[in-house]
PDB file of C-alpha atoms and ligand atoms in Angstrom:
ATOM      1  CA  UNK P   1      19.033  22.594   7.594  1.00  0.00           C
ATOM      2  CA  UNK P   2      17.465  22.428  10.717  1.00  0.00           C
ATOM      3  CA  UNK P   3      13.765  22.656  11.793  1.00  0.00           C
ATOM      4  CA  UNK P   4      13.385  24.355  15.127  1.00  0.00           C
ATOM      5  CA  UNK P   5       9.850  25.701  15.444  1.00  0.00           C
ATOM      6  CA  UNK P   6       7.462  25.087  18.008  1.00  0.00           C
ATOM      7  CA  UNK P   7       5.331  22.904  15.762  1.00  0.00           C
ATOM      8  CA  UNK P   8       7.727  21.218  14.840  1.00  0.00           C
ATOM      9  CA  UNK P   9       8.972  19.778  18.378  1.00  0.00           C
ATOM     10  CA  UNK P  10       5.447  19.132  19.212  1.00  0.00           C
ATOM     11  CA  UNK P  11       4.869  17.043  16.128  1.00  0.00           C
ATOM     12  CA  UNK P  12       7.954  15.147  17.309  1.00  0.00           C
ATOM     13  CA  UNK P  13       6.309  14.582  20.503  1.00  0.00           C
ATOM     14  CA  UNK P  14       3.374  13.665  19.483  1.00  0.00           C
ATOM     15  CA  UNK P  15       5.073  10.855  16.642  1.00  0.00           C
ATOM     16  CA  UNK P  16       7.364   9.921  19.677  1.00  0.00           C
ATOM     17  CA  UNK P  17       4.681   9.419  21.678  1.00  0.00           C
ATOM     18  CA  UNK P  18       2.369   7.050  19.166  1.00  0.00           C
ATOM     19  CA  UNK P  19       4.450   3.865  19.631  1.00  0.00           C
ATOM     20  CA  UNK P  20       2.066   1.541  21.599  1.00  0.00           C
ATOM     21  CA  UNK P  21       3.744  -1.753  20.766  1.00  0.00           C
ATOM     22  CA  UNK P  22       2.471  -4.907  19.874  1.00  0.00           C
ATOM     23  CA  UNK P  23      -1.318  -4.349  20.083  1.00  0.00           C
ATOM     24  CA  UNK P  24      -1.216  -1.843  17.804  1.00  0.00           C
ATOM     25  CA  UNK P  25      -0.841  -3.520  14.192  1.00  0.00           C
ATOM     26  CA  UNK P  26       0.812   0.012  12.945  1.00  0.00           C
ATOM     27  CA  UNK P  27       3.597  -1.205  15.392  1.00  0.00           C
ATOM     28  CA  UNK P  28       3.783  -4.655  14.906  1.00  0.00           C
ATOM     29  CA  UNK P  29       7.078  -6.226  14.196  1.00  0.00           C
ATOM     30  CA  UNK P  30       5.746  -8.305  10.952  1.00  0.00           C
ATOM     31  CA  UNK P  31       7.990  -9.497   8.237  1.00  0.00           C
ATOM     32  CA  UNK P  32       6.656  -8.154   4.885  1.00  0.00           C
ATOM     33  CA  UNK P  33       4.917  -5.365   6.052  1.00  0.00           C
ATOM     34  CA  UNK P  34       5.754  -1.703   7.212  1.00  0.00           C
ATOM     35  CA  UNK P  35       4.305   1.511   8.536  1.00  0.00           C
ATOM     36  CA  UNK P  36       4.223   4.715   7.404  1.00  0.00           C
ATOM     37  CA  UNK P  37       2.356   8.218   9.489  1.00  0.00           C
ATOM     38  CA  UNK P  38       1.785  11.607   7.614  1.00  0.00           C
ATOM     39  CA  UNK P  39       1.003  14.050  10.149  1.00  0.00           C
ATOM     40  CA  UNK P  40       0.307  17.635   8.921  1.00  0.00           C
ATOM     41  CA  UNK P  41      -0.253  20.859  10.859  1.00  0.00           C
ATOM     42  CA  UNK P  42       0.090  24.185   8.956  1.00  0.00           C
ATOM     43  CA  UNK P  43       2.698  23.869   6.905  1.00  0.00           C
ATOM     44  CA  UNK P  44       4.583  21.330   8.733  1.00  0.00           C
ATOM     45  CA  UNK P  45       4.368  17.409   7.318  1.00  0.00           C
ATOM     46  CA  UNK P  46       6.029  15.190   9.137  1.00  0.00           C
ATOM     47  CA  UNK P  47       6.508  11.261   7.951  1.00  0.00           C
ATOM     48  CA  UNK P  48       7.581   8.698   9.758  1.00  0.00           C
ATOM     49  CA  UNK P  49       8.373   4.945   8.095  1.00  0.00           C
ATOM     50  CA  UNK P  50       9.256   1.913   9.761  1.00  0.00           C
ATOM     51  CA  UNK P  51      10.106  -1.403   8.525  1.00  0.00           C
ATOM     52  CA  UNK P  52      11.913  -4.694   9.214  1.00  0.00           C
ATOM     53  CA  UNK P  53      16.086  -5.479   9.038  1.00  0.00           C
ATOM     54  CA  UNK P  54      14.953  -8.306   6.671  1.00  0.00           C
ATOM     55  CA  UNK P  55      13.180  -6.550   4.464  1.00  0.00           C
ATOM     56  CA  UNK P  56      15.163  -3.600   3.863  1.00  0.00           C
ATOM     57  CA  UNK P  57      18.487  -5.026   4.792  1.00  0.00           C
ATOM     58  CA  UNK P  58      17.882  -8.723   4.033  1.00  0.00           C
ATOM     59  CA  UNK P  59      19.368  -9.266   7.880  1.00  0.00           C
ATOM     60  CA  UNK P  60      17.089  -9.132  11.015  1.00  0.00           C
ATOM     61  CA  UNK P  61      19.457  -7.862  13.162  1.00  0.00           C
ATOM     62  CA  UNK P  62      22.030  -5.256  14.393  1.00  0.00           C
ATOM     63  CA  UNK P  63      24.359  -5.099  11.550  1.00  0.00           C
ATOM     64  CA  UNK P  64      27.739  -6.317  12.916  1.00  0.00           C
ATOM     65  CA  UNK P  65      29.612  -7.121   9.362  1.00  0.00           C
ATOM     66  CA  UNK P  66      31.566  -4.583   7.231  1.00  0.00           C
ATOM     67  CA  UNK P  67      29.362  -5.594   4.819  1.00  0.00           C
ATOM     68  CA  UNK P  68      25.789  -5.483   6.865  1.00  0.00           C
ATOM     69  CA  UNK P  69      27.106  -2.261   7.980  1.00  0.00           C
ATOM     70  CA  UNK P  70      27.483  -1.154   4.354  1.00  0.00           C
ATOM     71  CA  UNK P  71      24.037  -2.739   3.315  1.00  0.00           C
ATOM     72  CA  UNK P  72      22.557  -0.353   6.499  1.00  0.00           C
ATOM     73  CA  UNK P  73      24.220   2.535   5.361  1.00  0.00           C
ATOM     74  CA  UNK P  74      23.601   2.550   1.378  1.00  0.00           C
ATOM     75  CA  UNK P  75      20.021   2.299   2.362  1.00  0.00           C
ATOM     76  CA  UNK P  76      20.139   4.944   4.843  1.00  0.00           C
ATOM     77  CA  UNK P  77      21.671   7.179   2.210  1.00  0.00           C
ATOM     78  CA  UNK P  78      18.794   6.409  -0.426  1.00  0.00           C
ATOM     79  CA  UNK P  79      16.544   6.761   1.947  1.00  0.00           C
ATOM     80  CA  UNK P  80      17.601  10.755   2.684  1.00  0.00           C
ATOM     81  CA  UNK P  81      15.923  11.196  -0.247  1.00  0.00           C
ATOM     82  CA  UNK P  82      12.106  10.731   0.102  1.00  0.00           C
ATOM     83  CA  UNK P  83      11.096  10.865  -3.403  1.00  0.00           C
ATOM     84  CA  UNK P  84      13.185   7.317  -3.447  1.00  0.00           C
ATOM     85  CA  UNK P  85      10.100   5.870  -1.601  1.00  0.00           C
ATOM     86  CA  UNK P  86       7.657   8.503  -1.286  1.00  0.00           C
ATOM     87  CA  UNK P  87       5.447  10.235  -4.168  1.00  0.00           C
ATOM     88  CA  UNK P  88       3.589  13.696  -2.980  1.00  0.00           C
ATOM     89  CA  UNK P  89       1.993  15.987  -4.841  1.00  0.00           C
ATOM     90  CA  UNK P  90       4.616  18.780  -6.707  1.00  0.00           C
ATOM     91  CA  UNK P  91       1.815  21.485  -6.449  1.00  0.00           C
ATOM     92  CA  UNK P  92       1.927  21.089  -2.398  1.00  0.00           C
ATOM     93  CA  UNK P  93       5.819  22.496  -2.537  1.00  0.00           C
ATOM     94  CA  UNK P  94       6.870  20.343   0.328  1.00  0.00           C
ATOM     95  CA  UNK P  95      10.668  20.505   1.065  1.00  0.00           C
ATOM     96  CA  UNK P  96      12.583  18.710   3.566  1.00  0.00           C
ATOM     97  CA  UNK P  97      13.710  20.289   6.638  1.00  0.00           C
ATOM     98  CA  UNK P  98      14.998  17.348   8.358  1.00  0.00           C
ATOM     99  CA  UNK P  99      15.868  13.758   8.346  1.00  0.00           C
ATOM    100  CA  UNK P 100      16.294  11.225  11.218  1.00  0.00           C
ATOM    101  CA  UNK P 101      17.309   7.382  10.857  1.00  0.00           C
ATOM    102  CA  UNK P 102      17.487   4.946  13.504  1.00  0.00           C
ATOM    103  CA  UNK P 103      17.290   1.526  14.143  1.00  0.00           C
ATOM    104  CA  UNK P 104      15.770  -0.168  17.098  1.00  0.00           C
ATOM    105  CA  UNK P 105      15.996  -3.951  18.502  1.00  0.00           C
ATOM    106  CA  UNK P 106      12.527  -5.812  18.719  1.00  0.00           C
ATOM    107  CA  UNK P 107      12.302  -8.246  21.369  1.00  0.00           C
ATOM    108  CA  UNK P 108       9.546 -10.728  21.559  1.00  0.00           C
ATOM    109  CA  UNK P 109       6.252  -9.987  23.977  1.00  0.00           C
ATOM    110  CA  UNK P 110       8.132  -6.360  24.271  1.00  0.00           C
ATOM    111  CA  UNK P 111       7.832  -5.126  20.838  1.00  0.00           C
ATOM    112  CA  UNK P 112      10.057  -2.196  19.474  1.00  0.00           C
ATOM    113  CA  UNK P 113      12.734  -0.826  22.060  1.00  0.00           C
ATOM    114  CA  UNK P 114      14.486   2.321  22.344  1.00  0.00           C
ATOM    115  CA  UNK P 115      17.081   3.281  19.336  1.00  0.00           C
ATOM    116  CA  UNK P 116      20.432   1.793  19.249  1.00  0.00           C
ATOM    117  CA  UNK P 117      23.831   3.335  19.561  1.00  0.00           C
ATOM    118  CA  UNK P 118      26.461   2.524  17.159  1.00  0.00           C
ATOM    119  CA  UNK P 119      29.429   0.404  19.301  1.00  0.00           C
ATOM    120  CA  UNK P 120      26.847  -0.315  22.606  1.00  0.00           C
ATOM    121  CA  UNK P 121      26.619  -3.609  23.366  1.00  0.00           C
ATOM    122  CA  UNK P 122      23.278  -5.345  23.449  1.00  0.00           C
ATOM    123  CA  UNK P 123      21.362  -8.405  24.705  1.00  0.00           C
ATOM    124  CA  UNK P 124      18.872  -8.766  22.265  1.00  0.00           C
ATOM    125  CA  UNK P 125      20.470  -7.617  19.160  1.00  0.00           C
ATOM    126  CA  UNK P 126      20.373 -10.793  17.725  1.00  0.00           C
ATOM    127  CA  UNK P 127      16.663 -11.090  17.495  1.00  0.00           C
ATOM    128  CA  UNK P 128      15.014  -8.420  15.240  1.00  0.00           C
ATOM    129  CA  UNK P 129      15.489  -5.115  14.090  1.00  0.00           C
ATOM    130  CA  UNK P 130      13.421  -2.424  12.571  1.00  0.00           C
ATOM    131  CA  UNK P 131      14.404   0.569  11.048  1.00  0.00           C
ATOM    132  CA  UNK P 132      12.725   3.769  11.298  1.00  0.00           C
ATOM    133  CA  UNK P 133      13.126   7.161   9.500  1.00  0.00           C
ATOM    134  CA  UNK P 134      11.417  10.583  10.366  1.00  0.00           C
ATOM    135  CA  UNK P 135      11.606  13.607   8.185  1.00  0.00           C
ATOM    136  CA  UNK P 136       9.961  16.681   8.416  1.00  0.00           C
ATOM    137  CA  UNK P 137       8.975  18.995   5.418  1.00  0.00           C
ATOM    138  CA  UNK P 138       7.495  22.869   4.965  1.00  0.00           C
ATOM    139  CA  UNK P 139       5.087  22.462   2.695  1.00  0.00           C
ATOM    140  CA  UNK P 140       4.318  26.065   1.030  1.00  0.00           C
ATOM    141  CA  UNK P 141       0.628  24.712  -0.188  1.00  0.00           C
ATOM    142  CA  UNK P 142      -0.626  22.131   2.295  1.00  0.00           C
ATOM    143  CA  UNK P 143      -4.059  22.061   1.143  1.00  0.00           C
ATOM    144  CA  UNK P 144      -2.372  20.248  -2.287  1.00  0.00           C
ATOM    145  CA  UNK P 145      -1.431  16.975  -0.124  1.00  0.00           C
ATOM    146  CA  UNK P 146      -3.580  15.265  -1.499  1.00  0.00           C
ATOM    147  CA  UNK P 147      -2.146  11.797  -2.430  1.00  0.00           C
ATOM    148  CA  UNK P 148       0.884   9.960  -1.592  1.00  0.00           C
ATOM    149  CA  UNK P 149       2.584   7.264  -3.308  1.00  0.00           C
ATOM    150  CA  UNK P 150       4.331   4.466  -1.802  1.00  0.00           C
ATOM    151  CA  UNK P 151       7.335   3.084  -3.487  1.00  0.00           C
ATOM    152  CA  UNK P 152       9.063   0.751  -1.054  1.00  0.00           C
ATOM    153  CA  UNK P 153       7.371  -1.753  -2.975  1.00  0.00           C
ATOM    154  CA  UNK P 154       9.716  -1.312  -6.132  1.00  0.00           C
ATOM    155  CA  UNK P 155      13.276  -0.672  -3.619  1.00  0.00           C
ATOM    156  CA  UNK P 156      11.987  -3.569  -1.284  1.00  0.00           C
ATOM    157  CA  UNK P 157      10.518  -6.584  -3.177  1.00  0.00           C
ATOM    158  CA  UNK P 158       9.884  -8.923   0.184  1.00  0.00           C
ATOM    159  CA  UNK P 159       7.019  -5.463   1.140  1.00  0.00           C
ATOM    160  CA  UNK P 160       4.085  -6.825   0.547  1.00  0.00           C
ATOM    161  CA  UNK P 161       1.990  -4.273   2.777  1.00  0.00           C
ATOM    162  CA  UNK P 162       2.534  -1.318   4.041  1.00  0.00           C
ATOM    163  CA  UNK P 163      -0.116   0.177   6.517  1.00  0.00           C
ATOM    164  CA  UNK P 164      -0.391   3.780   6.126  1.00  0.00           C
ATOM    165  CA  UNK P 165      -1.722   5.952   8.705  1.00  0.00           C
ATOM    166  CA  UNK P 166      -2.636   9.669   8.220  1.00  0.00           C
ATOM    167  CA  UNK P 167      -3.202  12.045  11.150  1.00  0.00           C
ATOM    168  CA  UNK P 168      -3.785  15.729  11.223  1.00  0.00           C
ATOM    169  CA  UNK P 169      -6.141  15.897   7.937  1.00  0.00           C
ATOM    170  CA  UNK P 170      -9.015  13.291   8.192  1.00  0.00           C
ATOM    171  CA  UNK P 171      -7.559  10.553  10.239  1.00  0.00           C
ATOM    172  CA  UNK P 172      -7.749   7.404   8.697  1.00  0.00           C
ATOM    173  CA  UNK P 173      -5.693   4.071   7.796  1.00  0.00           C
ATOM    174  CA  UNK P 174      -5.116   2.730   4.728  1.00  0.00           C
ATOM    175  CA  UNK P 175      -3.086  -0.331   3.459  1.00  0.00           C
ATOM    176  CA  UNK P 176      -1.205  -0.358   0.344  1.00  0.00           C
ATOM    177  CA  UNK P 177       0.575  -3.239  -1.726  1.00  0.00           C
ATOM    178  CA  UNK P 178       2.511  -3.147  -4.515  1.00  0.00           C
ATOM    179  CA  UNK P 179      -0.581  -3.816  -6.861  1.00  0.00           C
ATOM    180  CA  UNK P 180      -2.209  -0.288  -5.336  1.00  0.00           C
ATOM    181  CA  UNK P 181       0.561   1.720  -3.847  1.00  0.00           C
ATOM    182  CA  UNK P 182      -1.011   5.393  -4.169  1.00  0.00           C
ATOM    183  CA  UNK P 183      -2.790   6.371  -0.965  1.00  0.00           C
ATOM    184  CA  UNK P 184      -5.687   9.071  -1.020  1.00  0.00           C
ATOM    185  CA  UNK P 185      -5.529  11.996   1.373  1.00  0.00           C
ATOM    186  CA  UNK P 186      -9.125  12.936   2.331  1.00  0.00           C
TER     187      UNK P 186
HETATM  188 ZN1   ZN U   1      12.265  -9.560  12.265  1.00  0.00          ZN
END
């Protein structure tokens, strides 16, 4: 399945467009902590979630062993499914449309830098890595988002934080541990 709207490449834009590294503490490269945006128009939700190599991987960088390359893709796989990290409200009838994973070297005083390609060679690969995943949902009552709940915590025990940022309803930013991992949606 395959989203293909309008709204839907514009809310790609604009989540493309929101990276402003290293001032920004939403895109700080910071061991033990991640990011997560929910941004809603209509009935489109889209979520984006970054975090560190180490702490979903346990390695900082580009995966170059069979078996870092195994560890990358068993948690890309549970990630496809967002209830594995994210709770949202059954009565809002969100279903995914789409699902994007990608990984992207962080160099230091540069921040994040563009996605990596499988087999290209890089100079800074052996630095840090983060991993990000995008989905997008249809969400047949909107007005019913009214919580989320983290779960990295319990799939990712080194998470101690995860900053979550919600545009498109009130905008506002909230931080979540593991002792408070439900985030309310004004
Ligand atoms: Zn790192």
């Amino acid at each position: 399945m395959r989203s293909s709207t309008k709204t839907g490449i514009a809310l790609t834009a604009a989540l493309l467009a929101l990276p402003v590294y290293a001032q920004n503490p939403l895109n700080s490269h910071s061991h033990g902590s991640a990011t997560v945006q929910l941004v809603q128009r209509d009935q489109e939700l889209v979520i984006y979630v970054r975090a560190t190599g180490i702490d979903m991987l346990g390695v900082g960088h580009l995966p170059t062993t069979t078996e870092e390359q195994a560890k990358l893709s068993q948690v890309q796989g549970s990630m496809r499914n967002p209830g594995y990290w994210i709770g949202l409200p059954a009565a809002a009838g969100c279903s995914m449309t789409r699902y994007y994973p990608s990984q992207h070297p962080v160099v230091a005083g540069r921040g994040a830098l563009q996605e990596m390609s499988p087999g290209k060679v890089y100079e800074s690969n052996g630095e840090h890595m983060d991993l990000n995943f995008t989905y997008h949902f249809q969400c047949n009552s909107p007005n019913q988002l009214n919580s989320a709940q983290i779960r990295l915590f319990e799939h990712f025990p080194s998470l101690q934080s995860v900053n979550v940022k919600i545009a498109g309803f009130n905008q506002t930013v909230v931080t979540v541990g593991p002792d408070n991992p439900v985030v309310q949606i004004p």
